[in-house]
Amino acid sequence: MNDLVAAPDLAVGSEIKGPVREMTIERIEWYDSAMLSSASGELRRVGSNIHTDEEYAKSQGLSAIIADGMISTNWLSTMMVRQFRMDYVESGELRTKFIKPIYLGQTVHVLGRVLSVDRLDNGDTEYKLDVWCEDEEGVKLTDGDAKVVAKQS
């Protein structure tokens, strides 16, 4: 985290970067199984669906297995936590829209850009950001916006 800019030093137009990750079957299966297991209270594996079964995904009109959209949303949230730390956990907001599927084997880049910086009356700073995930060719896969209030140091 040494390469992060402290939140108060971010200006309009500043870019932030999150993780760069390859979408693997382990990530997809872990996410789906973890959600199902958590909901049921016991370890359970997900059955065939567009996230776990290539044949089924193709029968639904997809060219291959796709990741659950919440994986990219979680990676965007990770970027925000790394940048804004507890301020994001305590006051952050994140909205996402899945605009293109993320296929098994794709490399995903998690990015953000500061849209506005507003100093509040109490000395805190409110940041609004454009956030997104894109593939290795710069095609947007997930689009979103985020807001966080950074407390005065």
mmCIF file with all atom_site columns, C-alpha atoms in Angstrom:
data_model
loop_
_atom_site.group_PDB
_atom_site.id
_atom_site.type_symbol
_atom_site.label_atom_id
_atom_site.label_alt_id
_atom_site.label_comp_id
_atom_site.label_asym_id
_atom_site.label_entity_id
_atom_site.label_seq_id
_atom_site.pdbx_PDB_ins_code
_atom_site.Cartn_x
_atom_site.Cartn_y
_atom_site.Cartn_z
_atom_site.occupancy
_atom_site.B_iso_or_equiv
_atom_site.pdbx_formal_charge
_atom_site.auth_seq_id
_atom_site.auth_comp_id
_atom_site.auth_asym_id
_atom_site.auth_atom_id
_atom_site.pdbx_PDB_model_num
ATOM 1   C CA . MET A 1 1   ? 0.000   0.000   0.000   1.00 0.00 ? 1   MET A CA 1
ATOM 2   C CA . ASN A 1 2   ? 2.990   2.333   -0.041  1.00 0.00 ? 2   ASN A CA 1
ATOM 3   C CA . ASP A 1 3   ? 2.111   3.581   -3.524  1.00 0.00 ? 3   ASP A CA 1
ATOM 4   C CA . LEU A 1 4   ? -1.293  4.925   -2.454  1.00 0.00 ? 4   LEU A CA 1
ATOM 5   C CA . VAL A 1 5   ? -1.983  8.628   -2.331  1.00 0.00 ? 5   VAL A CA 1
ATOM 6   C CA . ALA A 1 6   ? -3.423  9.704   0.991   1.00 0.00 ? 6   ALA A CA 1
ATOM 7   C CA . ALA A 1 7   ? -7.098  10.538  0.557   1.00 0.00 ? 7   ALA A CA 1
ATOM 8   C CA . PRO A 1 8   ? -6.705  14.236  1.483   1.00 0.00 ? 8   PRO A CA 1
ATOM 9   C CA . ASP A 1 9   ? -4.162  14.621  -1.337  1.00 0.00 ? 9   ASP A CA 1
ATOM 10  C CA . LEU A 1 10  ? -6.543  13.435  -4.047  1.00 0.00 ? 10  LEU A CA 1
ATOM 11  C CA . ALA A 1 11  ? -7.705  16.120  -6.458  1.00 0.00 ? 11  ALA A CA 1
ATOM 12  C CA . VAL A 1 12  ? -10.365 16.150  -9.161  1.00 0.00 ? 12  VAL A CA 1
ATOM 13  C CA . GLY A 1 13  ? -9.068  13.983  -11.979 1.00 0.00 ? 13  GLY A CA 1
ATOM 14  C CA . SER A 1 14  ? -6.815  11.862  -9.745  1.00 0.00 ? 14  SER A CA 1
ATOM 15  C CA . GLU A 1 15  ? -6.852  8.219   -10.723 1.00 0.00 ? 15  GLU A CA 1
ATOM 16  C CA . ILE A 1 16  ? -6.747  5.328   -8.296  1.00 0.00 ? 16  ILE A CA 1
ATOM 17  C CA . LYS A 1 17  ? -5.999  1.717   -9.097  1.00 0.00 ? 17  LYS A CA 1
ATOM 18  C CA . GLY A 1 18  ? -7.245  -1.432  -7.513  1.00 0.00 ? 18  GLY A CA 1
ATOM 19  C CA . PRO A 1 19  ? -6.238  -5.016  -8.063  1.00 0.00 ? 19  PRO A CA 1
ATOM 20  C CA . VAL A 1 20  ? -5.528  -6.570  -11.446 1.00 0.00 ? 20  VAL A CA 1
ATOM 21  C CA . ARG A 1 21  ? -6.798  -10.125 -11.345 1.00 0.00 ? 21  ARG A CA 1
ATOM 22  C CA . GLU A 1 22  ? -7.450  -12.986 -13.708 1.00 0.00 ? 22  GLU A CA 1
ATOM 23  C CA . MET A 1 23  ? -10.905 -14.477 -13.455 1.00 0.00 ? 23  MET A CA 1
ATOM 24  C CA . THR A 1 24  ? -10.271 -18.099 -12.550 1.00 0.00 ? 24  THR A CA 1
ATOM 25  C CA . ILE A 1 25  ? -12.657 -20.990 -12.028 1.00 0.00 ? 25  ILE A CA 1
ATOM 26  C CA . GLU A 1 26  ? -11.476 -21.162 -8.402  1.00 0.00 ? 26  GLU A CA 1
ATOM 27  C CA . ARG A 1 27  ? -12.529 -17.554 -7.817  1.00 0.00 ? 27  ARG A CA 1
ATOM 28  C CA . ILE A 1 28  ? -15.902 -18.133 -9.444  1.00 0.00 ? 28  ILE A CA 1
ATOM 29  C CA . GLU A 1 29  ? -16.586 -21.398 -7.597  1.00 0.00 ? 29  GLU A CA 1
ATOM 30  C CA . TRP A 1 30  ? -15.339 -20.037 -4.279  1.00 0.00 ? 30  TRP A CA 1
ATOM 31  C CA . TYR A 1 31  ? -17.630 -17.049 -4.537  1.00 0.00 ? 31  TYR A CA 1
ATOM 32  C CA . ASP A 1 32  ? -20.715 -19.040 -5.493  1.00 0.00 ? 32  ASP A CA 1
ATOM 33  C CA . SER A 1 33  ? -20.061 -21.802 -2.941  1.00 0.00 ? 33  SER A CA 1
ATOM 34  C CA . ALA A 1 34  ? -19.220 -19.339 -0.164  1.00 0.00 ? 34  ALA A CA 1
ATOM 35  C CA . MET A 1 35  ? -22.443 -17.415 -0.682  1.00 0.00 ? 35  MET A CA 1
ATOM 36  C CA . LEU A 1 36  ? -24.563 -20.585 -0.734  1.00 0.00 ? 36  LEU A CA 1
ATOM 37  C CA . SER A 1 37  ? -22.715 -22.057 2.264   1.00 0.00 ? 37  SER A CA 1
ATOM 38  C CA . SER A 1 38  ? -23.086 -18.862 4.245   1.00 0.00 ? 38  SER A CA 1
ATOM 39  C CA . ALA A 1 39  ? -26.803 -18.699 3.506   1.00 0.00 ? 39  ALA A CA 1
ATOM 40  C CA . SER A 1 40  ? -27.373 -22.331 4.495   1.00 0.00 ? 40  SER A CA 1
ATOM 41  C CA . GLY A 1 41  ? -24.945 -22.490 7.420   1.00 0.00 ? 41  GLY A CA 1
ATOM 42  C CA . GLU A 1 42  ? -23.121 -25.522 6.027   1.00 0.00 ? 42  GLU A CA 1
ATOM 43  C CA . LEU A 1 43  ? -20.542 -26.141 3.312   1.00 0.00 ? 43  LEU A CA 1
ATOM 44  C CA . ARG A 1 44  ? -22.408 -26.558 0.026   1.00 0.00 ? 44  ARG A CA 1
ATOM 45  C CA . ARG A 1 45  ? -21.291 -26.591 -3.581  1.00 0.00 ? 45  ARG A CA 1
ATOM 46  C CA . VAL A 1 46  ? -23.263 -24.771 -6.224  1.00 0.00 ? 46  VAL A CA 1
ATOM 47  C CA . GLY A 1 47  ? -24.816 -26.877 -8.961  1.00 0.00 ? 47  GLY A CA 1
ATOM 48  C CA . SER A 1 48  ? -24.688 -26.211 -12.690 1.00 0.00 ? 48  SER A CA 1
ATOM 49  C CA . ASN A 1 49  ? -25.288 -22.629 -13.696 1.00 0.00 ? 49  ASN A CA 1
ATOM 50  C CA . ILE A 1 50  ? -23.832 -19.964 -16.002 1.00 0.00 ? 50  ILE A CA 1
ATOM 51  C CA . HIS A 1 51  ? -21.007 -19.409 -13.498 1.00 0.00 ? 51  HIS A CA 1
ATOM 52  C CA . THR A 1 52  ? -19.881 -23.012 -13.056 1.00 0.00 ? 52  THR A CA 1
ATOM 53  C CA . ASP A 1 53  ? -20.861 -25.089 -16.090 1.00 0.00 ? 53  ASP A CA 1
ATOM 54  C CA . GLU A 1 54  ? -19.605 -24.185 -19.567 1.00 0.00 ? 54  GLU A CA 1
ATOM 55  C CA . GLU A 1 55  ? -22.142 -26.367 -21.348 1.00 0.00 ? 55  GLU A CA 1
ATOM 56  C CA . TYR A 1 56  ? -25.002 -24.807 -19.403 1.00 0.00 ? 56  TYR A CA 1
ATOM 57  C CA . ALA A 1 57  ? -23.627 -21.279 -19.993 1.00 0.00 ? 57  ALA A CA 1
ATOM 58  C CA . LYS A 1 58  ? -23.533 -21.952 -23.736 1.00 0.00 ? 58  LYS A CA 1
ATOM 59  C CA . SER A 1 59  ? -27.093 -23.305 -23.651 1.00 0.00 ? 59  SER A CA 1
ATOM 60  C CA . GLN A 1 60  ? -28.085 -19.898 -22.238 1.00 0.00 ? 60  GLN A CA 1
ATOM 61  C CA . GLY A 1 61  ? -26.501 -17.994 -25.145 1.00 0.00 ? 61  GLY A CA 1
ATOM 62  C CA . LEU A 1 62  ? -23.118 -17.222 -23.573 1.00 0.00 ? 62  LEU A CA 1
ATOM 63  C CA . SER A 1 63  ? -19.823 -18.153 -25.194 1.00 0.00 ? 63  SER A CA 1
ATOM 64  C CA . ALA A 1 64  ? -18.331 -19.461 -21.925 1.00 0.00 ? 64  ALA A CA 1
ATOM 65  C CA . ILE A 1 65  ? -18.652 -19.400 -18.138 1.00 0.00 ? 65  ILE A CA 1
ATOM 66  C CA . ILE A 1 66  ? -19.083 -15.895 -16.717 1.00 0.00 ? 66  ILE A CA 1
ATOM 67  C CA . ALA A 1 67  ? -18.274 -14.504 -13.299 1.00 0.00 ? 67  ALA A CA 1
ATOM 68  C CA . ASP A 1 68  ? -20.956 -13.390 -10.880 1.00 0.00 ? 68  ASP A CA 1
ATOM 69  C CA . GLY A 1 69  ? -21.182 -9.599  -11.106 1.00 0.00 ? 69  GLY A CA 1
ATOM 70  C CA . MET A 1 70  ? -20.671 -9.232  -7.378  1.00 0.00 ? 70  MET A CA 1
ATOM 71  C CA . ILE A 1 71  ? -17.059 -10.376 -7.766  1.00 0.00 ? 71  ILE A CA 1
ATOM 72  C CA . SER A 1 72  ? -16.171 -7.213  -9.697  1.00 0.00 ? 72  SER A CA 1
ATOM 73  C CA . THR A 1 73  ? -18.215 -5.126  -7.245  1.00 0.00 ? 73  THR A CA 1
ATOM 74  C CA . ASN A 1 74  ? -16.217 -6.623  -4.388  1.00 0.00 ? 74  ASN A CA 1
ATOM 75  C CA . TRP A 1 75  ? -12.959 -5.809  -6.168  1.00 0.00 ? 75  TRP A CA 1
ATOM 76  C CA . LEU A 1 76  ? -14.117 -2.192  -6.559  1.00 0.00 ? 76  LEU A CA 1
ATOM 77  C CA . SER A 1 77  ? -14.933 -2.104  -2.863  1.00 0.00 ? 77  SER A CA 1
ATOM 78  C CA . THR A 1 78  ? -11.458 -3.484  -2.115  1.00 0.00 ? 78  THR A CA 1
ATOM 79  C CA . MET A 1 79  ? -9.931  -0.609  -4.080  1.00 0.00 ? 79  MET A CA 1
ATOM 80  C CA . MET A 1 80  ? -11.973 1.898   -2.083  1.00 0.00 ? 80  MET A CA 1
ATOM 81  C CA . VAL A 1 81  ? -10.978 0.347   1.257   1.00 0.00 ? 81  VAL A CA 1
ATOM 82  C CA . ARG A 1 82  ? -7.309  0.390   0.268   1.00 0.00 ? 82  ARG A CA 1
ATOM 83  C CA . GLN A 1 83  ? -7.545  4.039   -0.744  1.00 0.00 ? 83  GLN A CA 1
ATOM 84  C CA . PHE A 1 84  ? -9.808  5.438   1.966   1.00 0.00 ? 84  PHE A CA 1
ATOM 85  C CA . ARG A 1 85  ? -9.397  2.836   4.715   1.00 0.00 ? 85  ARG A CA 1
ATOM 86  C CA . MET A 1 86  ? -11.922 3.063   7.575   1.00 0.00 ? 86  MET A CA 1
ATOM 87  C CA . ASP A 1 87  ? -13.478 6.227   6.135   1.00 0.00 ? 87  ASP A CA 1
ATOM 88  C CA . TYR A 1 88  ? -14.878 4.110   3.301   1.00 0.00 ? 88  TYR A CA 1
ATOM 89  C CA . VAL A 1 89  ? -15.995 1.345   5.645   1.00 0.00 ? 89  VAL A CA 1
ATOM 90  C CA . GLU A 1 90  ? -17.804 3.868   7.849   1.00 0.00 ? 90  GLU A CA 1
ATOM 91  C CA . SER A 1 91  ? -19.244 6.277   5.258   1.00 0.00 ? 91  SER A CA 1
ATOM 92  C CA . GLY A 1 92  ? -18.673 4.869   1.792   1.00 0.00 ? 92  GLY A CA 1
ATOM 93  C CA . GLU A 1 93  ? -21.249 4.238   -0.888  1.00 0.00 ? 93  GLU A CA 1
ATOM 94  C CA . LEU A 1 94  ? -20.803 2.163   -4.026  1.00 0.00 ? 94  LEU A CA 1
ATOM 95  C CA . ARG A 1 95  ? -23.213 1.554   -6.902  1.00 0.00 ? 95  ARG A CA 1
ATOM 96  C CA . THR A 1 96  ? -22.355 -0.707  -9.804  1.00 0.00 ? 96  THR A CA 1
ATOM 97  C CA . LYS A 1 97  ? -23.856 -1.774  -13.100 1.00 0.00 ? 97  LYS A CA 1
ATOM 98  C CA . PHE A 1 98  ? -22.696 -4.883  -14.943 1.00 0.00 ? 98  PHE A CA 1
ATOM 99  C CA . ILE A 1 99  ? -22.444 -3.825  -18.580 1.00 0.00 ? 99  ILE A CA 1
ATOM 100 C CA . LYS A 1 100 ? -20.535 -6.745  -20.115 1.00 0.00 ? 100 LYS A CA 1
ATOM 101 C CA . PRO A 1 101 ? -19.953 -10.268 -18.863 1.00 0.00 ? 101 PRO A CA 1
ATOM 102 C CA . ILE A 1 102 ? -16.591 -11.143 -17.344 1.00 0.00 ? 102 ILE A CA 1
ATOM 103 C CA . TYR A 1 103 ? -15.537 -14.448 -18.859 1.00 0.00 ? 103 TYR A CA 1
ATOM 104 C CA . LEU A 1 104 ? -13.410 -17.129 -17.346 1.00 0.00 ? 104 LEU A CA 1
ATOM 105 C CA . GLY A 1 105 ? -9.752  -16.352 -18.124 1.00 0.00 ? 105 GLY A CA 1
ATOM 106 C CA . GLN A 1 106 ? -10.202 -12.587 -18.600 1.00 0.00 ? 106 GLN A CA 1
ATOM 107 C CA . THR A 1 107 ? -7.856  -10.222 -16.803 1.00 0.00 ? 107 THR A CA 1
ATOM 108 C CA . VAL A 1 108 ? -9.746  -7.527  -14.928 1.00 0.00 ? 108 VAL A CA 1
ATOM 109 C CA . HIS A 1 109 ? -8.327  -4.087  -14.070 1.00 0.00 ? 109 HIS A CA 1
ATOM 110 C CA . VAL A 1 110 ? -10.040 -2.175  -11.252 1.00 0.00 ? 110 VAL A CA 1
ATOM 111 C CA . LEU A 1 111 ? -9.886  1.623   -11.610 1.00 0.00 ? 111 LEU A CA 1
ATOM 112 C CA . GLY A 1 112 ? -11.315 4.879   -10.358 1.00 0.00 ? 112 GLY A CA 1
ATOM 113 C CA . ARG A 1 113 ? -11.181 8.608   -11.025 1.00 0.00 ? 113 ARG A CA 1
ATOM 114 C CA . VAL A 1 114 ? -12.060 11.430  -8.642  1.00 0.00 ? 114 VAL A CA 1
ATOM 115 C CA . LEU A 1 115 ? -14.974 13.473  -10.000 1.00 0.00 ? 115 LEU A CA 1
ATOM 116 C CA . SER A 1 116 ? -15.362 15.961  -7.166  1.00 0.00 ? 116 SER A CA 1
ATOM 117 C CA . VAL A 1 117 ? -13.741 16.998  -3.892  1.00 0.00 ? 117 VAL A CA 1
ATOM 118 C CA . ASP A 1 118 ? -15.889 19.001  -1.489  1.00 0.00 ? 118 ASP A CA 1
ATOM 119 C CA . ARG A 1 119 ? -14.695 20.375  1.843   1.00 0.00 ? 119 ARG A CA 1
ATOM 120 C CA . LEU A 1 120 ? -17.499 20.089  4.361   1.00 0.00 ? 120 LEU A CA 1
ATOM 121 C CA . ASP A 1 121 ? -18.253 22.620  7.110   1.00 0.00 ? 121 ASP A CA 1
ATOM 122 C CA . ASN A 1 122 ? -16.871 20.281  9.786   1.00 0.00 ? 122 ASN A CA 1
ATOM 123 C CA . GLY A 1 123 ? -13.504 19.994  7.987   1.00 0.00 ? 123 GLY A CA 1
ATOM 124 C CA . ASP A 1 124 ? -14.152 16.559  6.501   1.00 0.00 ? 124 ASP A CA 1
ATOM 125 C CA . THR A 1 125 ? -13.817 15.995  2.748   1.00 0.00 ? 125 THR A CA 1
ATOM 126 C CA . GLU A 1 126 ? -16.376 14.330  0.520   1.00 0.00 ? 126 GLU A CA 1
ATOM 127 C CA . TYR A 1 127 ? -15.060 12.536  -2.559  1.00 0.00 ? 127 TYR A CA 1
ATOM 128 C CA . LYS A 1 128 ? -17.193 11.398  -5.469  1.00 0.00 ? 128 LYS A CA 1
ATOM 129 C CA . LEU A 1 129 ? -15.625 8.971   -7.903  1.00 0.00 ? 129 LEU A CA 1
ATOM 130 C CA . ASP A 1 130 ? -16.275 7.229   -11.173 1.00 0.00 ? 130 ASP A CA 1
ATOM 131 C CA . VAL A 1 131 ? -15.240 3.582   -10.658 1.00 0.00 ? 131 VAL A CA 1
ATOM 132 C CA . TRP A 1 132 ? -15.082 0.717   -13.118 1.00 0.00 ? 132 TRP A CA 1
ATOM 133 C CA . CYS A 1 133 ? -13.567 -2.602  -14.112 1.00 0.00 ? 133 CYS A CA 1
ATOM 134 C CA . GLU A 1 134 ? -12.150 -3.117  -17.566 1.00 0.00 ? 134 GLU A CA 1
ATOM 135 C CA . ASP A 1 135 ? -10.488 -5.900  -19.491 1.00 0.00 ? 135 ASP A CA 1
ATOM 136 C CA . GLU A 1 136 ? -6.908  -5.935  -20.755 1.00 0.00 ? 136 GLU A CA 1
ATOM 137 C CA . GLU A 1 137 ? -7.985  -4.008  -23.874 1.00 0.00 ? 137 GLU A CA 1
ATOM 138 C CA . GLY A 1 138 ? -9.657  -1.199  -21.904 1.00 0.00 ? 138 GLY A CA 1
ATOM 139 C CA . VAL A 1 139 ? -13.243 -2.351  -22.529 1.00 0.00 ? 139 VAL A CA 1
ATOM 140 C CA . LYS A 1 140 ? -15.495 -1.498  -19.570 1.00 0.00 ? 140 LYS A CA 1
ATOM 141 C CA . LEU A 1 141 ? -17.090 -4.533  -17.958 1.00 0.00 ? 141 LEU A CA 1
ATOM 142 C CA . THR A 1 142 ? -18.509 -3.030  -14.763 1.00 0.00 ? 142 THR A CA 1
ATOM 143 C CA . ASP A 1 143 ? -19.359 0.647   -14.341 1.00 0.00 ? 143 ASP A CA 1
ATOM 144 C CA . GLY A 1 144 ? -20.161 2.496   -11.162 1.00 0.00 ? 144 GLY A CA 1
ATOM 145 C CA . ASP A 1 145 ? -19.872 5.443   -8.866  1.00 0.00 ? 145 ASP A CA 1
ATOM 146 C CA . ALA A 1 146 ? -18.659 5.804   -5.312  1.00 0.00 ? 146 ALA A CA 1
ATOM 147 C CA . LYS A 1 147 ? -18.763 8.386   -2.567  1.00 0.00 ? 147 LYS A CA 1
ATOM 148 C CA . VAL A 1 148 ? -16.854 8.618   0.692   1.00 0.00 ? 148 VAL A CA 1
ATOM 149 C CA . VAL A 1 149 ? -16.389 11.211  3.428   1.00 0.00 ? 149 VAL A CA 1
ATOM 150 C CA . ALA A 1 150 ? -12.789 11.331  4.639   1.00 0.00 ? 150 ALA A CA 1
ATOM 151 C CA . LYS A 1 151 ? -12.567 12.537  8.185   1.00 0.00 ? 151 LYS A CA 1
ATOM 152 C CA . GLN A 1 152 ? -10.313 15.440  9.032   1.00 0.00 ? 152 GLN A CA 1
ATOM 153 C CA . SER A 1 153 ? -6.977  14.145  10.323  1.00 0.00 ? 153 SER A CA 1
#
